Every structure is written in C-alpha cells, then in structure tokens.
mmCIF file of C-alpha atoms and ligand atoms in Angstrom:
data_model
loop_
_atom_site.group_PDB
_atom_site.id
_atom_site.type_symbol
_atom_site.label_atom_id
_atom_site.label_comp_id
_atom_site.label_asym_id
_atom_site.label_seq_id
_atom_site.Cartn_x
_atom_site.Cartn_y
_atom_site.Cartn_z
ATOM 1 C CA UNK A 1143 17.973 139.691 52.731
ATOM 2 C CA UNK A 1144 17.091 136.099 51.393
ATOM 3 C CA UNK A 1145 17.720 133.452 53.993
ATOM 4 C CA UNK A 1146 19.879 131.132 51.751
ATOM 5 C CA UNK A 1147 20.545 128.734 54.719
ATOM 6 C CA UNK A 1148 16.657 128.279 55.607
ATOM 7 C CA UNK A 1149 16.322 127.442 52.081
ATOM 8 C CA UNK A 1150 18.436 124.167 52.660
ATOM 9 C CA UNK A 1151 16.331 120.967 52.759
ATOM 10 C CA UNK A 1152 16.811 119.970 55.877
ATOM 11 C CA UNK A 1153 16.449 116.424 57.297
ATOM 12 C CA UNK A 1154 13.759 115.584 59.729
ATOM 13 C CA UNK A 1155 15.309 116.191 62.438
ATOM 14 C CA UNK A 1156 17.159 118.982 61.954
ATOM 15 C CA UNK A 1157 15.757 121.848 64.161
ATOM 16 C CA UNK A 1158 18.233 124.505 63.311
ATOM 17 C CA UNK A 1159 16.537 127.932 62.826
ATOM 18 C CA UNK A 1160 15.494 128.695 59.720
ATOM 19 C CA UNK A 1161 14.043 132.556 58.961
ATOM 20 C CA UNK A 1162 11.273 132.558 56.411
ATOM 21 C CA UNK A 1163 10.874 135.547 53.797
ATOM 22 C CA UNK A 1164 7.550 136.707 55.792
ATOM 23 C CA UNK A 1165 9.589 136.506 58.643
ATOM 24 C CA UNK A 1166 12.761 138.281 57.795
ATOM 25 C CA UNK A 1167 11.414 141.986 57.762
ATOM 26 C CA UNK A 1168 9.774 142.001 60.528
ATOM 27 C CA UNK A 1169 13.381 141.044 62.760
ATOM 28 C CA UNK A 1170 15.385 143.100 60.557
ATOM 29 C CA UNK A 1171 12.887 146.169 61.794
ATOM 30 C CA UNK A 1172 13.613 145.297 64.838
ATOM 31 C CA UNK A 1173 17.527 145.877 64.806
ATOM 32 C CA UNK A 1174 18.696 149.132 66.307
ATOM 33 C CA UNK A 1175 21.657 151.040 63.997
ATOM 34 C CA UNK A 1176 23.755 153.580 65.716
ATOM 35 C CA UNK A 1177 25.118 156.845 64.549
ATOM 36 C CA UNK A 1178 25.462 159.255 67.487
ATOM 37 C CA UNK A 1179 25.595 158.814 71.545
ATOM 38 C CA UNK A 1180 22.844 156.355 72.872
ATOM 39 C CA UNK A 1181 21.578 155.752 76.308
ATOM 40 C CA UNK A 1182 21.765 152.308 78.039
ATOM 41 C CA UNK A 1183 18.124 152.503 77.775
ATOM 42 C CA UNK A 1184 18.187 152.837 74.196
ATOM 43 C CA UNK A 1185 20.325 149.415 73.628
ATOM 44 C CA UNK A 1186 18.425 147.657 76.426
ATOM 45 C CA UNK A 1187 17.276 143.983 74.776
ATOM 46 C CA UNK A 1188 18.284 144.794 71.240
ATOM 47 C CA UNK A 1189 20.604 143.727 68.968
ATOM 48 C CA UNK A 1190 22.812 146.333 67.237
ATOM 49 C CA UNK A 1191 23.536 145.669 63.673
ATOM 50 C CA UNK A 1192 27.336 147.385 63.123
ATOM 51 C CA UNK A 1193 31.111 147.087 63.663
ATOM 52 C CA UNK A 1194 32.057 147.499 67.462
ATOM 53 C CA UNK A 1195 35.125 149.419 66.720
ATOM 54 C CA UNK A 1196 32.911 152.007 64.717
ATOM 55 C CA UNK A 1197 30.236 152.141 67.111
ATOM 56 C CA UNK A 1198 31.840 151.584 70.662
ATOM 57 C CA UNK A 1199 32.230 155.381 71.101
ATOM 58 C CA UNK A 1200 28.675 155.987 70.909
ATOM 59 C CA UNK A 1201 27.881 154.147 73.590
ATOM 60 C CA UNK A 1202 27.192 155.012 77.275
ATOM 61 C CA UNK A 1203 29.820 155.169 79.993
ATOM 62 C CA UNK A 1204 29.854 152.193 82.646
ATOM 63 C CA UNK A 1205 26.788 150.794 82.194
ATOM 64 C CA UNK A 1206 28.079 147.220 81.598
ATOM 65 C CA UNK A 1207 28.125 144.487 84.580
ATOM 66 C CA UNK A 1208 29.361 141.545 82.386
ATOM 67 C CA UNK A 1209 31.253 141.947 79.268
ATOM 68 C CA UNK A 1210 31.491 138.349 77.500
ATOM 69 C CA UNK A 1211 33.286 138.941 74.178
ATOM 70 C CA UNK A 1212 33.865 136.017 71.572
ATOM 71 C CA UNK A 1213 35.711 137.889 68.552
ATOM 72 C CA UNK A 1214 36.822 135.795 65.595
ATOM 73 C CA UNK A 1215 39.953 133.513 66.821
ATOM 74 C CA UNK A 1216 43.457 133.884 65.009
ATOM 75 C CA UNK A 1217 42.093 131.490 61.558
ATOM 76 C CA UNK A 1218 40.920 132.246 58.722
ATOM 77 C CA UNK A 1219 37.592 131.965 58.521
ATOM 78 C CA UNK A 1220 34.401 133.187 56.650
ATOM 79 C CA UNK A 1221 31.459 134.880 58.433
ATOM 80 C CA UNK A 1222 29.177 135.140 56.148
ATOM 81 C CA UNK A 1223 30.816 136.556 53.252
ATOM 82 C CA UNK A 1224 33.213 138.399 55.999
ATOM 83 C CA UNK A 1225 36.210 137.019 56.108
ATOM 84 C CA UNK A 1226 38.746 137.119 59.079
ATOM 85 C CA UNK A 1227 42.459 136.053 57.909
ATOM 86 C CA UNK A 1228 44.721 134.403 60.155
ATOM 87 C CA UNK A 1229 48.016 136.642 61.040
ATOM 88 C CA UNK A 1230 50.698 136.657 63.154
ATOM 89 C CA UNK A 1231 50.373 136.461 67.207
ATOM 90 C CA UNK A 1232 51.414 140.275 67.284
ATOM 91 C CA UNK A 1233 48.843 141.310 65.009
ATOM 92 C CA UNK A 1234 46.389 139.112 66.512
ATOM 93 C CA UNK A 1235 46.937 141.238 69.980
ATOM 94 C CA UNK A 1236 47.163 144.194 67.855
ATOM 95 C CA UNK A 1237 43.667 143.510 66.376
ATOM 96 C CA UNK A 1238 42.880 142.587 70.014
ATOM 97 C CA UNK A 1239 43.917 145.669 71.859
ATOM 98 C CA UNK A 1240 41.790 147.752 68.812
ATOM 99 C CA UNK A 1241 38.908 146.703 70.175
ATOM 100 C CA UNK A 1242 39.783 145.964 73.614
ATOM 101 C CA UNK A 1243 40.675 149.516 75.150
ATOM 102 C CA UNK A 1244 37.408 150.567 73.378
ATOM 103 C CA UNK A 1245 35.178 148.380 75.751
ATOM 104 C CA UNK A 1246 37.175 149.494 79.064
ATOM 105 C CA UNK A 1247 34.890 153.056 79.021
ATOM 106 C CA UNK A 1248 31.925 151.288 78.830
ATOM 107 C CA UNK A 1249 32.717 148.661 81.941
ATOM 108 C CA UNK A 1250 31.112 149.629 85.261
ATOM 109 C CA UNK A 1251 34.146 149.131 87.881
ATOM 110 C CA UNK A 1252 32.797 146.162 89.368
ATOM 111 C CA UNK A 1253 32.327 144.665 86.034
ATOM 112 C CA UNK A 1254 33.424 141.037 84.679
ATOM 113 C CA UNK A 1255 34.987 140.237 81.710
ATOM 114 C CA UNK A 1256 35.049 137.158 79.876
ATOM 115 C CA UNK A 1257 37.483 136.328 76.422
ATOM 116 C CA UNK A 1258 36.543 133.663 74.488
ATOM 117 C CA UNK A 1259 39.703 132.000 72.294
ATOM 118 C CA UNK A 1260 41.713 128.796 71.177
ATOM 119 C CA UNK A 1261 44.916 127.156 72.101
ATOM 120 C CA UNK A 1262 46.579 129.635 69.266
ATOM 121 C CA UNK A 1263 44.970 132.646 70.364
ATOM 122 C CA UNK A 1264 44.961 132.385 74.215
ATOM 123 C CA UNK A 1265 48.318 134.234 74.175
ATOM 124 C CA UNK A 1266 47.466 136.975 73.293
ATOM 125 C CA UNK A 1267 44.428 137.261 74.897
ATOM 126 C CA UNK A 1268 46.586 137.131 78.371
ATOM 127 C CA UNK A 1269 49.070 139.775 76.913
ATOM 128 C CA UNK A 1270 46.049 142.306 75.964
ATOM 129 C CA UNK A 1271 43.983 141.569 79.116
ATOM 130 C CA UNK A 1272 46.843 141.615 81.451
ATOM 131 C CA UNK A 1273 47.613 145.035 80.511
ATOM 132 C CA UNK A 1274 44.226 146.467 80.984
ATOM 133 C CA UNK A 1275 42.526 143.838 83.888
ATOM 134 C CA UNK A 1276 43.059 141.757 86.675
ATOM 135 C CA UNK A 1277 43.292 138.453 85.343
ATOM 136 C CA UNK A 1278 41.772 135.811 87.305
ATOM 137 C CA UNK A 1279 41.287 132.692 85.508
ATOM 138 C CA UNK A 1280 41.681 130.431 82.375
ATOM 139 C CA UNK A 1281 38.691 128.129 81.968
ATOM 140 C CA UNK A 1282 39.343 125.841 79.628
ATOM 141 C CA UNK A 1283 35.769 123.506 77.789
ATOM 142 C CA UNK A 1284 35.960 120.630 76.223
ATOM 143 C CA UNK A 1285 33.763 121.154 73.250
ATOM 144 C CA UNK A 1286 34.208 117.507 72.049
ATOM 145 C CA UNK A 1287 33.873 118.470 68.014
ATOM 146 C CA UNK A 1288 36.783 119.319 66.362
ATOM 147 C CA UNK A 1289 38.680 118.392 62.582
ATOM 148 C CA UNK A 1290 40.947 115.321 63.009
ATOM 149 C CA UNK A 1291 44.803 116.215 61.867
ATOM 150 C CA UNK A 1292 47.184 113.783 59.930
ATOM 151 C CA UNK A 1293 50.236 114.951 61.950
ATOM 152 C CA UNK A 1294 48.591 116.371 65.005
ATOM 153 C CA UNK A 1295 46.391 116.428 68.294
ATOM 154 C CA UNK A 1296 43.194 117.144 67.534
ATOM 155 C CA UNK A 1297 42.059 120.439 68.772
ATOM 156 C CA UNK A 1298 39.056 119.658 71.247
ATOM 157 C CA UNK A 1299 39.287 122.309 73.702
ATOM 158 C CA UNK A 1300 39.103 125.767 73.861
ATOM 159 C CA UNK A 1301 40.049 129.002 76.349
ATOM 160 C CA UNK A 1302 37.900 131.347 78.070
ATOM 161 C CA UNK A 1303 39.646 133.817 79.972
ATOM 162 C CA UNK A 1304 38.341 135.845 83.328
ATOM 163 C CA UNK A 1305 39.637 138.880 84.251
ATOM 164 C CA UNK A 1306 38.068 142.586 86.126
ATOM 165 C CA UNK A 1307 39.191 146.044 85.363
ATOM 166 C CA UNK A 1308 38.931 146.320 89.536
ATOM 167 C CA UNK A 1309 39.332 144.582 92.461
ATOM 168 C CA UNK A 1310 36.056 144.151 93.383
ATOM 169 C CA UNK A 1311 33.563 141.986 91.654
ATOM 170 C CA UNK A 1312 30.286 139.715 91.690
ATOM 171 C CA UNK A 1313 30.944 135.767 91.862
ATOM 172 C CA UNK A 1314 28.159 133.248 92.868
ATOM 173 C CA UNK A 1315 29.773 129.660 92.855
ATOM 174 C CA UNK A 1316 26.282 128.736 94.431
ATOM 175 C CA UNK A 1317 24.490 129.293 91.036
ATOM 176 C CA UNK A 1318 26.562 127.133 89.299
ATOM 177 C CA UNK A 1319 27.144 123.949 91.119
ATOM 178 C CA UNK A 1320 27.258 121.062 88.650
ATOM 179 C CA UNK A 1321 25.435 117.411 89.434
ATOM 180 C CA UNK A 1322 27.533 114.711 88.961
ATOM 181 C CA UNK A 1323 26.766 110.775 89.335
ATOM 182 C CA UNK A 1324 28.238 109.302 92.226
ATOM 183 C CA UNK A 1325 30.913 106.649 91.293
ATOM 184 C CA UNK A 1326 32.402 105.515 94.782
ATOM 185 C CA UNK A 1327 28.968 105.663 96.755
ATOM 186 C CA UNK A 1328 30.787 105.658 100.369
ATOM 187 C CA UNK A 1329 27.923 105.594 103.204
ATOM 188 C CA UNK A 1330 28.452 106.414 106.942
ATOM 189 C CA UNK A 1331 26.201 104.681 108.878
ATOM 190 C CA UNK A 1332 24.110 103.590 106.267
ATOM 191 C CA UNK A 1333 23.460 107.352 105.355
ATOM 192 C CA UNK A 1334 24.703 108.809 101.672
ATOM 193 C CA UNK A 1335 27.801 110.911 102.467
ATOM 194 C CA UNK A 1336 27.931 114.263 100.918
ATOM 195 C CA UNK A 1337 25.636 112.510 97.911
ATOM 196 C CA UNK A 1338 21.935 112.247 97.384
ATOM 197 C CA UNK A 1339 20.070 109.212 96.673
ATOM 198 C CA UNK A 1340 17.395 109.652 94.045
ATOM 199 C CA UNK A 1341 15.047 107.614 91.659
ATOM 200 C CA UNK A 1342 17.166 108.107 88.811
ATOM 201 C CA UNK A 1343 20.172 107.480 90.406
ATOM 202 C CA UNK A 1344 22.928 108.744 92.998
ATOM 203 C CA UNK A 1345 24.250 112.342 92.729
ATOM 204 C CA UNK A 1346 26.684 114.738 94.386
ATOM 205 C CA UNK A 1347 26.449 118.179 93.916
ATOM 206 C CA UNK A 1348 30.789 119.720 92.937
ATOM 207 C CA UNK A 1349 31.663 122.977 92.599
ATOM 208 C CA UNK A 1350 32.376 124.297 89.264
ATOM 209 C CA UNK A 1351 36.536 124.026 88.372
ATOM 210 C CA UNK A 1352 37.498 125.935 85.493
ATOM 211 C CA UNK A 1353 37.731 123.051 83.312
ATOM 212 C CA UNK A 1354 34.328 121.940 81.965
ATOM 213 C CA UNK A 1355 34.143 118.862 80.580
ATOM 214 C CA UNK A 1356 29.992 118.881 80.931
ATOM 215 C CA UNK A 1357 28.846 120.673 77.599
ATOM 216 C CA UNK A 1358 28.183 119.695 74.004
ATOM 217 C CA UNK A 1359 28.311 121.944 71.026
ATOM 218 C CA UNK A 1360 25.031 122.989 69.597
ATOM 219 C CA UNK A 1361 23.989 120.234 67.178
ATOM 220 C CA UNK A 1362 21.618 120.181 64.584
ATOM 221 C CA UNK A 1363 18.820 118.325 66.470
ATOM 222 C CA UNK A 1364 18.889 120.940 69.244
ATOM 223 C CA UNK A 1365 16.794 123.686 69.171
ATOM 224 C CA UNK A 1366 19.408 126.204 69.816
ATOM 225 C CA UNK A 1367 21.176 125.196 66.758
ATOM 226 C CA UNK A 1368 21.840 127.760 63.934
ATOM 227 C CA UNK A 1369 23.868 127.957 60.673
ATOM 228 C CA UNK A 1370 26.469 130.107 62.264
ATOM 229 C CA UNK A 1371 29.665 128.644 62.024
ATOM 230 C CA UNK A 1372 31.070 129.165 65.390
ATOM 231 C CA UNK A 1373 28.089 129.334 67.242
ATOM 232 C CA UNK A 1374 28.870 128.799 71.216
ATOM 233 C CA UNK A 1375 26.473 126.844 73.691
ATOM 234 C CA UNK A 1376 23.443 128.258 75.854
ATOM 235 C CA UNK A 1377 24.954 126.474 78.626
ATOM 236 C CA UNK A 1378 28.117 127.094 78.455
ATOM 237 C CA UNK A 1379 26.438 131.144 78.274
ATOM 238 C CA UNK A 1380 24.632 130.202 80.883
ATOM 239 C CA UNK A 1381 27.549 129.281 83.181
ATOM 240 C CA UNK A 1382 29.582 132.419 82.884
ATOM 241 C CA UNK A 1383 26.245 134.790 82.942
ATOM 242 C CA UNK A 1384 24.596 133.145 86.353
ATOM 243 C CA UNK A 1385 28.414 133.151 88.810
ATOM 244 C CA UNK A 1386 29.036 136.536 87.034
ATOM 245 C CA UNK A 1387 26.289 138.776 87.188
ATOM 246 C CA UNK A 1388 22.876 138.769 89.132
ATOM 247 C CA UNK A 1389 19.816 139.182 88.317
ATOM 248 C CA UNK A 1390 19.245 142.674 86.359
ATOM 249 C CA UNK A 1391 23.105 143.374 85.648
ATOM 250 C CA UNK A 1392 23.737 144.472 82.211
ATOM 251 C CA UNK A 1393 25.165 141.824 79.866
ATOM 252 C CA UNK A 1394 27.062 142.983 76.642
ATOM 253 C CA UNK A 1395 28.344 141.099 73.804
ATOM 254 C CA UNK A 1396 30.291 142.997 71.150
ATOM 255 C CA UNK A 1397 30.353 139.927 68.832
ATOM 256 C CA UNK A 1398 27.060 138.722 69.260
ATOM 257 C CA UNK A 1399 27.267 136.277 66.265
ATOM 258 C CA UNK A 1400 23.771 134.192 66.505
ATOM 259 C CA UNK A 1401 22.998 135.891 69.171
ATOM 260 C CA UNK A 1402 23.239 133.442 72.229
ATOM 261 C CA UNK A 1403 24.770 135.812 75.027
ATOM 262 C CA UNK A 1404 22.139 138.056 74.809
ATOM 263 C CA UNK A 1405 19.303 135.009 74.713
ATOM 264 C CA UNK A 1406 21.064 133.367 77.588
ATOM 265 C CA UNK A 1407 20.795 136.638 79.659
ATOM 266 C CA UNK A 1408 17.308 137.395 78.535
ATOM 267 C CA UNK A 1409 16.133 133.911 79.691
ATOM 268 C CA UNK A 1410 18.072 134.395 82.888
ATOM 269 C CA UNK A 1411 16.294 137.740 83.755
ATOM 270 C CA UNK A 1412 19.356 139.656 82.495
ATOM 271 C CA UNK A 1413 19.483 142.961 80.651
ATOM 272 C CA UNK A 1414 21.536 142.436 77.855
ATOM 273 C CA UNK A 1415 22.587 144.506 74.334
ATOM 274 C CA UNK A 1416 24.787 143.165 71.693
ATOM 275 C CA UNK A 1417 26.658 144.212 68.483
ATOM 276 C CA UNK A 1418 27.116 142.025 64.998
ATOM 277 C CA UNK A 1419 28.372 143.485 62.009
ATOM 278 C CA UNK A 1420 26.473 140.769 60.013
ATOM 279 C CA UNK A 1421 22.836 141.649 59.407
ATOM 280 C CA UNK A 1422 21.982 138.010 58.836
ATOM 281 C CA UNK A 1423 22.840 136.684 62.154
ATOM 282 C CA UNK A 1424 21.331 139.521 63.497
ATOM 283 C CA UNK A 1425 17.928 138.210 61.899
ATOM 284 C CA UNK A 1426 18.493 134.658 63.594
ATOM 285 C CA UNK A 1427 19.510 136.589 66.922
ATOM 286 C CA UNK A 1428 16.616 138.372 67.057
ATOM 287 C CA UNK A 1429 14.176 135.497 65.966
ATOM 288 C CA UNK A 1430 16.074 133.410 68.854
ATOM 289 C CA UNK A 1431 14.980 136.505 71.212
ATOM 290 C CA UNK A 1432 11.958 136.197 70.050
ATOM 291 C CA UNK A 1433 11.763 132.530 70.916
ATOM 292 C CA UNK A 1434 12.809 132.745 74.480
ATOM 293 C CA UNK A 1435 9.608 134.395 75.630
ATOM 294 C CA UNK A 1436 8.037 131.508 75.213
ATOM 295 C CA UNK A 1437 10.879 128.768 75.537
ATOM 296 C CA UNK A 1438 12.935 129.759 78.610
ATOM 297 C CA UNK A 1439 14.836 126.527 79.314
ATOM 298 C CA UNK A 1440 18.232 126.129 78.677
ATOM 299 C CA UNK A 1441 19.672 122.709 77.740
ATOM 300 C CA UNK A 1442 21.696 120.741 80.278
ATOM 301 C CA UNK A 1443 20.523 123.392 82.953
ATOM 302 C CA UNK A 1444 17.558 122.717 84.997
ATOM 303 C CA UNK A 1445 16.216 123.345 88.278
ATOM 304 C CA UNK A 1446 19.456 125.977 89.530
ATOM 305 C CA UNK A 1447 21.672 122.600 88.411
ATOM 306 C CA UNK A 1448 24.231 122.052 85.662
ATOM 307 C CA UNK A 1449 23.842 118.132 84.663
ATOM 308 C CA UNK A 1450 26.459 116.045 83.168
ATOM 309 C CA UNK A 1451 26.120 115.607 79.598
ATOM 310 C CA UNK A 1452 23.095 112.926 79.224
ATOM 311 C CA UNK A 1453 23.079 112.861 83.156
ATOM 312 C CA UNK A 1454 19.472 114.410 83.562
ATOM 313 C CA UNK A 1455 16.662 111.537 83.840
ATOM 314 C CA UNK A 1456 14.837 113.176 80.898
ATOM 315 C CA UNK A 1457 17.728 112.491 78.631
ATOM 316 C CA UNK A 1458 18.270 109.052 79.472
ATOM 317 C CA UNK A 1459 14.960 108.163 78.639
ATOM 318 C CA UNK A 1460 15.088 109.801 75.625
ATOM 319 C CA UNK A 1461 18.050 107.886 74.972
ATOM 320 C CA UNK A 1462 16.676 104.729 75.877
ATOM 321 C CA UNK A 1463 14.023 105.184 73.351
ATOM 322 C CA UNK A 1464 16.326 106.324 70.650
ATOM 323 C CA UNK A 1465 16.385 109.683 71.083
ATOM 324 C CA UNK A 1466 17.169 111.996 68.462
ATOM 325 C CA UNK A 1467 20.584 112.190 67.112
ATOM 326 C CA UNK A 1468 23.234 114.843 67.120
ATOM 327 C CA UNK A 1469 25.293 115.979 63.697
ATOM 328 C CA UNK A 1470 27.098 112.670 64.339
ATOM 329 C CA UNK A 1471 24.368 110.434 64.553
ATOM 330 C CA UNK A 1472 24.654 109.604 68.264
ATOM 331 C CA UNK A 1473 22.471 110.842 70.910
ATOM 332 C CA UNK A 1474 24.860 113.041 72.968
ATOM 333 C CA UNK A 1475 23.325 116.370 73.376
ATOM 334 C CA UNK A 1476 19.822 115.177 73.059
ATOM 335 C CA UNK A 1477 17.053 117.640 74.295
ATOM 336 C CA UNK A 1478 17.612 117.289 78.246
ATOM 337 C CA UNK A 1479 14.955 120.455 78.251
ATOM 338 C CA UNK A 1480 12.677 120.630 75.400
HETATM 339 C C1 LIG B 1340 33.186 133.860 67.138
HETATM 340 S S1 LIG B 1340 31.778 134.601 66.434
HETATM 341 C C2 LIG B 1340 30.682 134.798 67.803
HETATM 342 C C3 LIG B 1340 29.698 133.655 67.931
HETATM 343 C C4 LIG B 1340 28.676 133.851 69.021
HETATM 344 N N1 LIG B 1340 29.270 133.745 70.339
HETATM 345 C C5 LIG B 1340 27.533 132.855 68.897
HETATM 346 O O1 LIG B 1340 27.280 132.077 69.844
HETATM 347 O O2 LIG B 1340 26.884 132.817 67.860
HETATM 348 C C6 LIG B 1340 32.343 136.198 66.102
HETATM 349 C C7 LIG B 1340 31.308 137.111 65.478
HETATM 350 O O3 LIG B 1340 31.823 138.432 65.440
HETATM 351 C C8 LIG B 1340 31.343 139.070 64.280
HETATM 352 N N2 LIG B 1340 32.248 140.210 64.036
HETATM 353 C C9 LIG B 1340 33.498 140.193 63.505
HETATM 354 N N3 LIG B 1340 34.032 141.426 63.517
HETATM 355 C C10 LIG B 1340 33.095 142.243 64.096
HETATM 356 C C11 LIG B 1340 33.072 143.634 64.397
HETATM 357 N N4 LIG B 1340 34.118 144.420 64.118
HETATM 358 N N5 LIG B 1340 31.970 144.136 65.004
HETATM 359 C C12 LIG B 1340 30.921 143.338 65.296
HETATM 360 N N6 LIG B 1340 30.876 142.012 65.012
HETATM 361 C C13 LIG B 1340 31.959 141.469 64.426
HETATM 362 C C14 LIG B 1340 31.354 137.976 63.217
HETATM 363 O O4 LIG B 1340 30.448 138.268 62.169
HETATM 364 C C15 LIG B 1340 30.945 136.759 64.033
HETATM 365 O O5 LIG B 1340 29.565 136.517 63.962
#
C-alpha cells in the first residue's frame, strides 16, 4: 500500500511520520492476521491487522490487565476510506454493547477498563458499561483543539470513562502526580510549605483529579504526530497506563488507530497487543513501535512527573528561543522531551 499521506510536501517543521515505499513492506510483514484461537504469547507486542468484532473470539481468555478502548465516537467520520456514520444514541450503545460484551472474556478479573468518548457519546458509554462493570469515574481532558460553531459552545473537551468488571483492582496515584507552578508561595518559617523551590522556578507536586487540563493534542511539530485523524496523546496514554497497570500487565487496545496505546505501554515496560481494521495505520503503528526502542520519552512526562503544559524548564527555553510551532503557529506543545 502507497503511503499517500507521506507523499505530502510537508513544511519544515512538520515531523509527522511519514512511511517510505522501502519502508512499507517490511512493517506490513510484521502485522500478525488472525484466523483461529491464539495464545497471549502469540499477540504479545504486535499489532493485529482486523475487525475486533470478527476476531475477539479468537483470542485468549483473561489475559488482559488494562483494556483502554477508543472506538469511533457517535459522528460521521472517515477512517481512511472507512467510514463510521453518526446514528441515534440507541444505536450508538447498540454498536457499543456489539463489541463490548466481546472484550469482557478476555479481561482478567482484576482488570481496568478505560472508554474513550465525547460529550454526545458519553451516554451511552455509562449505559453499556454500567451494565457490564463497576463504574468508577468520568475523567474528563481538555484537548484545547476543536471546530468553532456559529450557534454553539465549542466542543473542547472530551470523556474518558473508568470502570472494572470486579471489585478489586490496581491504582497507583503515586505514578501519576502532576507538577504544578506554585502561585500563592506561602512559607512557614521561611521554609517552602508543601512546595519545592527550584532553579527554574517553584513547584508543588497535586494529585491527579479526573479533569486534566495539562495535555495538548499531538501537533504537527511533535514527533508523535501522525496523519490519523483522531489520533490521542502519548501522555494522556501515558496517564491512564502508569495508575492502571504495573509494570508487565498486559495492555490491549481493540482500536489501536496509530497505534499510541500500545507505544505508550511498550515505552513504559508494558506488554501490550492491539487490533486496527485499517492496514495503513497499522504500518504507522508499527513504524512508531519501531521508533520507541530507541526514543523512549514521552512528551510532557519526565522524570516519574506529569508537567504542566510548557511547565518543564526544557520547554521554556525552547520557547524563549522561538521554539518550534504547533499546527497553530504558537509554541504550545513544543518538544518538552525530544
Ligand atoms: C478513535 S480511533 C482510535 C485512535 C487511536 N487511539 C490513536 O491514538 O491513534 C478509532 C480507530 O478504530 C478503528 N476501527 C473502527 N472499527 C474497527 C473495528 N471494528 N475493529 C478494529 N478497528 C476498528 C478505526 O480505523 C480507527 O483507527
């Protein structure tokens, strides 16, 4: 398959992933189709090229510790030559539930589960994993892009809802702690109170809410950037995969799109296995694999810490020398980790 997007003259800048035609067979190769029962083993750190509803039944019993699922929202959208249409909110859960109730076999009972969705969605989401799961959170991230409407709020946010299929289950708040700058630098006795005092500035360490207001969308001038059109954040990945799993747990993604569940798990010493439907993103998924044994970092997360957007000191210098600019020209989700 011809890369059409790598094709695109691209400015500069622009460091979105491109697959060249030397390149292209050698990742498709690597992409595992299924047609009968597999073995965790087998789907360990690769990418499965097929439709989860097909293919769920071949794989293994309860061999996943985190599910994190991000299935096309209730729009109308094209992936790739793939469209999904917008329906109503009954045949949204309907479409839900298909795939849902597939996945529960496959969850170890300690498990988490993670459902990405908008505003217009989120219902249903609730409805399908309220039947099925414990439900035990909404997070809700700010993901700061999003179209301007002439008789509307513009839709900046979206849902990500946590649930288990038990009552028992991993959470480590103390791997995702997020550093903040101190506003309101109160001192008793002349010593920093609950804040640190640094070089490049004054910090307090908060723990995570379910509202996250500290990520940027992938942009063209970061590396993680890819032509898919709803392509979610490393760090954002990054978030759910280190306070809901540990080190070695099984990660799955039945809609891997571009891939970055699985290369947020693999560069968090994760296992991890995935299903797309569309060979291309596949490709770029497995070319992004590829990348992360070299390129481990993760932007916006550094040293066990979540920064701020811009927050981290490498970023502000960056900035202050003009930094490279995001799709809008600014400098907002410039490479904190490059
Ligand atoms: C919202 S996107 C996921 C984006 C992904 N989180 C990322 O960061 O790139 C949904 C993906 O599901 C894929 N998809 C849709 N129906 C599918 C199915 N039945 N089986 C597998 N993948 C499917 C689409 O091609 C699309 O790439």
């Amino acid at each position: 398959m011809e890369n059409q997007h790598a094709l695109h003259q691209r400015a500069p800048r622009n460091r979105t992933l491109t697959v060249s035609p030397e390149e292209e067979p050698i990742y498709r190769e690597r992409l595992l189709n299924i047609t009968g029962p597999v073995t965790s083993a087998d789907i360990e750190g690769r990418i499965i090229n097929g439709d989860i509803e097909q293919i769920a039944g071949f794989l293994p019993e309860a061999f996943i510790d985190l599910l994190i699922a991000d299935p096309p929202y209730n729009l109308t959208k094209n992936f790739n030559g793939r469209e999904f249409r917008e329906r109503s909110d009954g045949e949204y859960a309907e479409y839900l539930e298909s795939w849902f109730v597939k996945l529960l076999r496959l969850l170890k009972k300690t498990a988490s589960i993670y459902v990405c969705c908008d505003w217009k969605s989120s219902p249903a989401v609730y409805q399908v994993l309220n039947r099925y799961a414990i439900i035990r959170n909404r997070i809700t991230w700010q993901r700061e892009k999003g179209r301007g409407a002439g008789a509307n709020w513009k839709n900046c946010v979206e849902d990500i809802w946590f649930a288990t299929p038990g009552r028992e289950y991993y959470f480590n708040t103390g791997a995702v702690m997020v550093r903040r700058k101190v506003i309101a630098p109160y001192r008793a006795g002349g010593i920093p109170k609950g804040w640190e005092e640094t070089e490049e500035g004054n910090f307090r360490l908060t723990h995570p809410s379910n509202f996250w207001d500290d990520i940027s969308v992938p942009y063209w001038s970061m590396p993680e950037n890819t032509d898919h059109p709803t392509q979610k954040p490393e760090k954002l990945m990054a978030k759910l995969i280190l306070a809901s799993s540990a080190p070695g747990d099984f990660v799955f993604d039945p809609f891997l799109g571009s891939g970055t569940t699985s290369v947020t798990a693999k560069k968090l010493g994760r296992r991890y296995s995935g299903v797309e439907v569309n060979t291309e993103y596949c490709i770029w998924a497995e070319k992004r694999l590829r990348r992360a044994e070299e390129d481990r970092s993760i932007q916006g997360y550094r040293d066990g810490i979540f920064w701020e957007r811009n927050s981290a000191p490498r970023a502000r210098a960056r900035k202050a020398d003009g930094g490279p600019p995001d799709k809008r020209g600014g400098t907002e989700g410039g490479n904190i980790q490059e």
